[in-house]
Amino acid sequence: MRVLIFGKSGQVSRELARLTWHAETDVVQLGRNVCDFSRPSTIAAAIESVAPDYVINAAAYTAVDRAESEPELAMTINGEAPTEVARICDRTGAALVHISTDYVFDGRKAGPYSENDEVRPMSVYGRTKEAGEAGVRSRMERYLIVRTSWVFAGHGANFVKTMLRLGAERPELRIVADQHGAPTSARDIAVALQNLVLARAEGRGVWGTFHFTSGEPTTWFGFAKAVIEGAAFASPPKMTPITTAEYPTPAARPANSVLDCSRIQQEFGIFQPSWRDALSDVLTEVKMGAPAAGG
């Protein structure tokens, strides 16, 4: 089996590079120097040259706030490129695993979002990711769209790394406490994606859209508090909860990003890991020095 992974520098793509696959699985990972999603015309040649059985798309435009001022670029990378990936996969017979996001929802639902809930993105980022989902569904049948949320790792730009930096620089951290979601480690996402590929290769599970996040939803404030406590600063900053209105951002965030992950458990036996355990591992990794990018 041959697996093509798009993306090398992102959080999930770097964790995919660290995974150990079966000896009979040939894994090829391509970065933007080979296939640039801002130029979708480069995609066909990349897929055709590798001739994969499965494609994992871990490439995306993830700068949520900057997307508000770069909507065309964000749409090209998040909407048009995955659509082209799906078109070429369908033509060549490859199956596709595509990563999406909680930002396709508006966050107004009282409980966890299921895969069948209506999408209603509030930001450019969310709209472009939803366009990518729609493009994949319209071009092929053998796909797995995996929505996740609040991704963190010991490398790259993410909330944990930001809190560690600010916790060392400031006497007080004012953190939003009225947005709810599930922090999910890039490592856990990578393992879930690998398990999905292996399951479908063995004929287990079904194609379609799935949710995967860590368990135990929290708020950004709750997550930040866990980061600061885990870091064990000699002089920890004061933690102050604030509202979304007190911390305006260019892109609107869903107030509720909690995703119902029961379907992926039922179909594939993939359960929600603990973000607290993952956070402990990430903090240890950061202390020791984040790993180099794979590939």
PDB file of C-alpha atoms in Angstrom, residues 41-197:
ATOM      1  CA  SER A  41      -2.455  23.157 -10.997  1.00  0.00           C
ATOM      2  CA  THR A  42       0.552  21.423  -9.372  1.00  0.00           C
ATOM      3  CA  ILE A  43      -1.606  18.798  -7.666  1.00  0.00           C
ATOM      4  CA  ALA A  44      -2.354  16.442 -10.543  1.00  0.00           C
ATOM      5  CA  ALA A  45       1.289  15.812 -11.399  1.00  0.00           C
ATOM      6  CA  ALA A  46       2.152  15.204  -7.745  1.00  0.00           C
ATOM      7  CA  ILE A  47      -0.547  12.578  -7.243  1.00  0.00           C
ATOM      8  CA  GLU A  48       0.064  10.923 -10.599  1.00  0.00           C
ATOM      9  CA  SER A  49       3.814  10.672  -9.985  1.00  0.00           C
ATOM     10  CA  VAL A  50       3.337   8.925  -6.632  1.00  0.00           C
ATOM     11  CA  ALA A  51       0.334   6.783  -7.687  1.00  0.00           C
ATOM     12  CA  PRO A  52      -0.938   6.344  -4.105  1.00  0.00           C
ATOM     13  CA  ASP A  53      -3.665   4.081  -2.806  1.00  0.00           C
ATOM     14  CA  TYR A  54      -4.498   6.655  -0.112  1.00  0.00           C
ATOM     15  CA  VAL A  55      -3.947  10.391   0.140  1.00  0.00           C
ATOM     16  CA  ILE A  56      -3.922  12.177   3.498  1.00  0.00           C
ATOM     17  CA  ASN A  57      -4.398  15.911   3.073  1.00  0.00           C
ATOM     18  CA  ALA A  58      -2.760  17.671   6.011  1.00  0.00           C
ATOM     19  CA  ALA A  59      -2.012  20.844   4.045  1.00  0.00           C
ATOM     20  CA  ALA A  60      -4.117  23.911   4.811  1.00  0.00           C
ATOM     21  CA  TYR A  61      -4.227  27.652   5.355  1.00  0.00           C
ATOM     22  CA  THR A  62      -4.666  27.809   9.154  1.00  0.00           C
ATOM     23  CA  ALA A  63      -4.008  31.481  10.013  1.00  0.00           C
ATOM     24  CA  VAL A  64      -7.581  32.094  11.151  1.00  0.00           C
ATOM     25  CA  ASP A  65      -7.371  35.849  11.712  1.00  0.00           C
ATOM     26  CA  ARG A  66      -5.100  36.589   8.751  1.00  0.00           C
ATOM     27  CA  ALA A  67      -7.575  34.820   6.479  1.00  0.00           C
ATOM     28  CA  GLU A  68      -9.957  37.737   6.999  1.00  0.00           C
ATOM     29  CA  SER A  69      -7.546  39.914   5.004  1.00  0.00           C
ATOM     30  CA  GLU A  70      -6.438  37.149   2.603  1.00  0.00           C
ATOM     31  CA  PRO A  71      -9.744  35.524   1.621  1.00  0.00           C
ATOM     32  CA  GLU A  72      -8.704  34.654  -1.939  1.00  0.00           C
ATOM     33  CA  LEU A  73      -5.519  32.881  -0.862  1.00  0.00           C
ATOM     34  CA  ALA A  74      -7.329  31.059   1.944  1.00  0.00           C
ATOM     35  CA  MET A  75     -10.035  29.903  -0.477  1.00  0.00           C
ATOM     36  CA  THR A  76      -7.480  28.693  -2.995  1.00  0.00           C
ATOM     37  CA  ILE A  77      -5.610  26.608  -0.409  1.00  0.00           C
ATOM     38  CA  ASN A  78      -8.547  25.412   1.699  1.00  0.00           C
ATOM     39  CA  GLY A  79     -11.310  25.239  -0.904  1.00  0.00           C
ATOM     40  CA  GLU A  80     -10.007  24.896  -4.444  1.00  0.00           C
ATOM     41  CA  ALA A  81      -6.949  22.740  -3.729  1.00  0.00           C
ATOM     42  CA  PRO A  82      -8.780  19.974  -1.785  1.00  0.00           C
ATOM     43  CA  THR A  83     -11.421  19.925  -4.509  1.00  0.00           C
ATOM     44  CA  GLU A  84      -8.684  19.341  -7.075  1.00  0.00           C
ATOM     45  CA  VAL A  85      -7.094  16.681  -4.861  1.00  0.00           C
ATOM     46  CA  ALA A  86     -10.448  14.880  -4.732  1.00  0.00           C
ATOM     47  CA  ARG A  87     -10.897  15.140  -8.500  1.00  0.00           C
ATOM     48  CA  ILE A  88      -7.506  13.610  -9.200  1.00  0.00           C
ATOM     49  CA  CYS A  89      -7.947  10.955  -6.501  1.00  0.00           C
ATOM     50  CA  ASP A  90     -11.246   9.931  -8.049  1.00  0.00           C
ATOM     51  CA  ARG A  91      -9.659   9.755 -11.495  1.00  0.00           C
ATOM     52  CA  THR A  92      -6.672   7.692 -10.338  1.00  0.00           C
ATOM     53  CA  GLY A  93      -8.545   5.439  -7.905  1.00  0.00           C
ATOM     54  CA  ALA A  94      -6.972   6.734  -4.712  1.00  0.00           C
ATOM     55  CA  ALA A  95      -8.978   7.217  -1.521  1.00  0.00           C
ATOM     56  CA  LEU A  96      -8.737  10.517   0.368  1.00  0.00           C
ATOM     57  CA  VAL A  97      -8.508  11.414   4.049  1.00  0.00           C
ATOM     58  CA  HIS A  98      -9.069  15.162   4.469  1.00  0.00           C
ATOM     59  CA  ILE A  99      -8.733  17.195   7.678  1.00  0.00           C
ATOM     60  CA  SER A 100     -11.392  19.790   8.454  1.00  0.00           C
ATOM     61  CA  THR A 101     -12.403  21.892  11.428  1.00  0.00           C
ATOM     62  CA  ASP A 102     -14.959  22.847  14.060  1.00  0.00           C
ATOM     63  CA  TYR A 103     -15.046  26.318  12.464  1.00  0.00           C
ATOM     64  CA  VAL A 104     -17.573  25.073   9.901  1.00  0.00           C
ATOM     65  CA  PHE A 105     -20.173  25.510  12.692  1.00  0.00           C
ATOM     66  CA  ASP A 106     -21.448  28.784  14.153  1.00  0.00           C
ATOM     67  CA  GLY A 107     -21.170  27.598  17.761  1.00  0.00           C
ATOM     68  CA  ARG A 108     -24.748  28.450  18.728  1.00  0.00           C
ATOM     69  CA  LYS A 109     -25.894  24.908  19.414  1.00  0.00           C
ATOM     70  CA  ALA A 110     -26.378  24.013  23.090  1.00  0.00           C
ATOM     71  CA  GLY A 111     -24.834  20.542  22.851  1.00  0.00           C
ATOM     72  CA  PRO A 112     -22.092  18.777  20.890  1.00  0.00           C
ATOM     73  CA  TYR A 113     -22.223  19.024  17.107  1.00  0.00           C
ATOM     74  CA  SER A 114     -22.829  15.826  15.135  1.00  0.00           C
ATOM     75  CA  GLU A 115     -21.682  15.204  11.591  1.00  0.00           C
ATOM     76  CA  ASN A 116     -25.237  15.780  10.337  1.00  0.00           C
ATOM     77  CA  ASP A 117     -25.710  19.208  11.904  1.00  0.00           C
ATOM     78  CA  GLU A 118     -26.045  22.143   9.531  1.00  0.00           C
ATOM     79  CA  VAL A 119     -22.779  23.928   8.808  1.00  0.00           C
ATOM     80  CA  ARG A 120     -22.815  27.694   9.194  1.00  0.00           C
ATOM     81  CA  PRO A 121     -19.264  29.097   9.290  1.00  0.00           C
ATOM     82  CA  MET A 122     -18.812  32.615  10.658  1.00  0.00           C
ATOM     83  CA  SER A 123     -15.299  33.376   9.408  1.00  0.00           C
ATOM     84  CA  VAL A 124     -13.358  33.345   6.165  1.00  0.00           C
ATOM     85  CA  TYR A 125     -11.344  30.418   7.481  1.00  0.00           C
ATOM     86  CA  GLY A 126     -14.500  28.479   8.322  1.00  0.00           C
ATOM     87  CA  ARG A 127     -16.085  29.232   4.959  1.00  0.00           C
ATOM     88  CA  THR A 128     -12.999  28.132   3.055  1.00  0.00           C
ATOM     89  CA  LYS A 129     -12.748  24.893   4.998  1.00  0.00           C
ATOM     90  CA  GLU A 130     -16.435  24.211   4.396  1.00  0.00           C
ATOM     91  CA  ALA A 131     -15.851  24.839   0.692  1.00  0.00           C
ATOM     92  CA  GLY A 132     -13.097  22.246   0.775  1.00  0.00           C
ATOM     93  CA  GLU A 133     -15.429  19.723   2.390  1.00  0.00           C
ATOM     94  CA  ALA A 134     -18.105  20.380  -0.208  1.00  0.00           C
ATOM     95  CA  GLY A 135     -15.573  20.082  -3.004  1.00  0.00           C
ATOM     96  CA  VAL A 136     -14.366  16.702  -1.762  1.00  0.00           C
ATOM     97  CA  ARG A 137     -17.913  15.355  -1.455  1.00  0.00           C
ATOM     98  CA  SER A 138     -18.841  16.555  -4.926  1.00  0.00           C
ATOM     99  CA  ARG A 139     -15.843  14.950  -6.653  1.00  0.00           C
ATOM    100  CA  MET A 140     -15.590  11.473  -5.137  1.00  0.00           C
ATOM    101  CA  GLU A 141     -17.180   8.789  -2.975  1.00  0.00           C
ATOM    102  CA  ARG A 142     -14.172   7.122  -1.324  1.00  0.00           C
ATOM    103  CA  TYR A 143     -13.304   9.865   1.182  1.00  0.00           C
ATOM    104  CA  LEU A 144     -12.995  10.413   4.916  1.00  0.00           C
ATOM    105  CA  ILE A 145     -13.425  14.003   6.088  1.00  0.00           C
ATOM    106  CA  VAL A 146     -12.212  14.333   9.681  1.00  0.00           C
ATOM    107  CA  ARG A 147     -13.220  17.438  11.627  1.00  0.00           C
ATOM    108  CA  THR A 148     -11.143  18.268  14.682  1.00  0.00           C
ATOM    109  CA  SER A 149     -10.570  21.234  17.000  1.00  0.00           C
ATOM    110  CA  TRP A 150      -8.097  23.296  19.039  1.00  0.00           C
ATOM    111  CA  VAL A 151      -4.982  21.552  17.702  1.00  0.00           C
ATOM    112  CA  PHE A 152      -1.773  21.745  19.727  1.00  0.00           C
ATOM    113  CA  ALA A 153       1.711  20.229  19.636  1.00  0.00           C
ATOM    114  CA  GLY A 154       5.225  20.752  20.942  1.00  0.00           C
ATOM    115  CA  HIS A 155       6.143  22.460  17.677  1.00  0.00           C
ATOM    116  CA  GLY A 156       4.613  25.055  15.401  1.00  0.00           C
ATOM    117  CA  ALA A 157       2.360  27.964  16.315  1.00  0.00           C
ATOM    118  CA  ASN A 158      -0.423  26.994  18.699  1.00  0.00           C
ATOM    119  CA  PHE A 159      -2.163  27.973  21.929  1.00  0.00           C
ATOM    120  CA  VAL A 160       0.096  25.929  24.198  1.00  0.00           C
ATOM    121  CA  LYS A 161       3.272  27.463  22.801  1.00  0.00           C
ATOM    122  CA  THR A 162       1.736  30.940  23.077  1.00  0.00           C
ATOM    123  CA  MET A 163       0.705  30.417  26.708  1.00  0.00           C
ATOM    124  CA  LEU A 164       4.192  29.189  27.614  1.00  0.00           C
ATOM    125  CA  ARG A 165       5.754  32.266  26.048  1.00  0.00           C
ATOM    126  CA  LEU A 166       3.311  34.736  27.583  1.00  0.00           C
ATOM    127  CA  GLY A 167       3.420  32.967  30.938  1.00  0.00           C
ATOM    128  CA  ALA A 168       7.157  33.641  31.095  1.00  0.00           C
ATOM    129  CA  GLU A 169       6.781  37.278  29.998  1.00  0.00           C
ATOM    130  CA  ARG A 170       3.692  38.655  31.745  1.00  0.00           C
ATOM    131  CA  PRO A 171       2.480  38.885  35.338  1.00  0.00           C
ATOM    132  CA  GLU A 172      -1.154  38.364  34.279  1.00  0.00           C
ATOM    133  CA  LEU A 173      -2.879  36.409  31.519  1.00  0.00           C
ATOM    134  CA  ARG A 174      -6.407  37.407  30.527  1.00  0.00           C
ATOM    135  CA  ILE A 175      -7.963  34.424  28.744  1.00  0.00           C
ATOM    136  CA  VAL A 176     -11.373  33.952  27.115  1.00  0.00           C
ATOM    137  CA  ALA A 177     -13.598  31.754  29.264  1.00  0.00           C
ATOM    138  CA  ASP A 178     -16.861  31.662  27.286  1.00  0.00           C
ATOM    139  CA  GLN A 179     -15.710  29.604  24.289  1.00  0.00           C
ATOM    140  CA  HIS A 180     -16.019  25.848  24.768  1.00  0.00           C
ATOM    141  CA  GLY A 181     -14.204  23.095  22.898  1.00  0.00           C
ATOM    142  CA  ALA A 182     -11.833  20.168  23.097  1.00  0.00           C
ATOM    143  CA  PRO A 183      -8.057  20.683  22.839  1.00  0.00           C
ATOM    144  CA  THR A 184      -6.695  17.930  20.597  1.00  0.00           C
ATOM    145  CA  SER A 185      -3.049  17.035  20.187  1.00  0.00           C
ATOM    146  CA  ALA A 186      -1.622  16.799  16.686  1.00  0.00           C
ATOM    147  CA  ARG A 187      -0.078  13.480  17.676  1.00  0.00           C
ATOM    148  CA  ASP A 188      -3.478  11.996  18.556  1.00  0.00           C
ATOM    149  CA  ILE A 189      -4.930  13.293  15.289  1.00  0.00           C
ATOM    150  CA  ALA A 190      -2.083  11.736  13.296  1.00  0.00           C
ATOM    151  CA  VAL A 191      -2.598   8.373  15.003  1.00  0.00           C
ATOM    152  CA  ALA A 192      -6.339   8.546  14.318  1.00  0.00           C
ATOM    153  CA  LEU A 193      -5.730   9.304  10.629  1.00  0.00           C
ATOM    154  CA  GLN A 194      -3.305   6.393  10.377  1.00  0.00           C
ATOM    155  CA  ASN A 195      -5.831   4.065  12.007  1.00  0.00           C
ATOM    156  CA  LEU A 196      -8.532   5.227   9.586  1.00  0.00           C
ATOM    157  CA  VAL A 197      -6.338   4.427   6.581  1.00  0.00           C
TER     158      VAL A 197
END
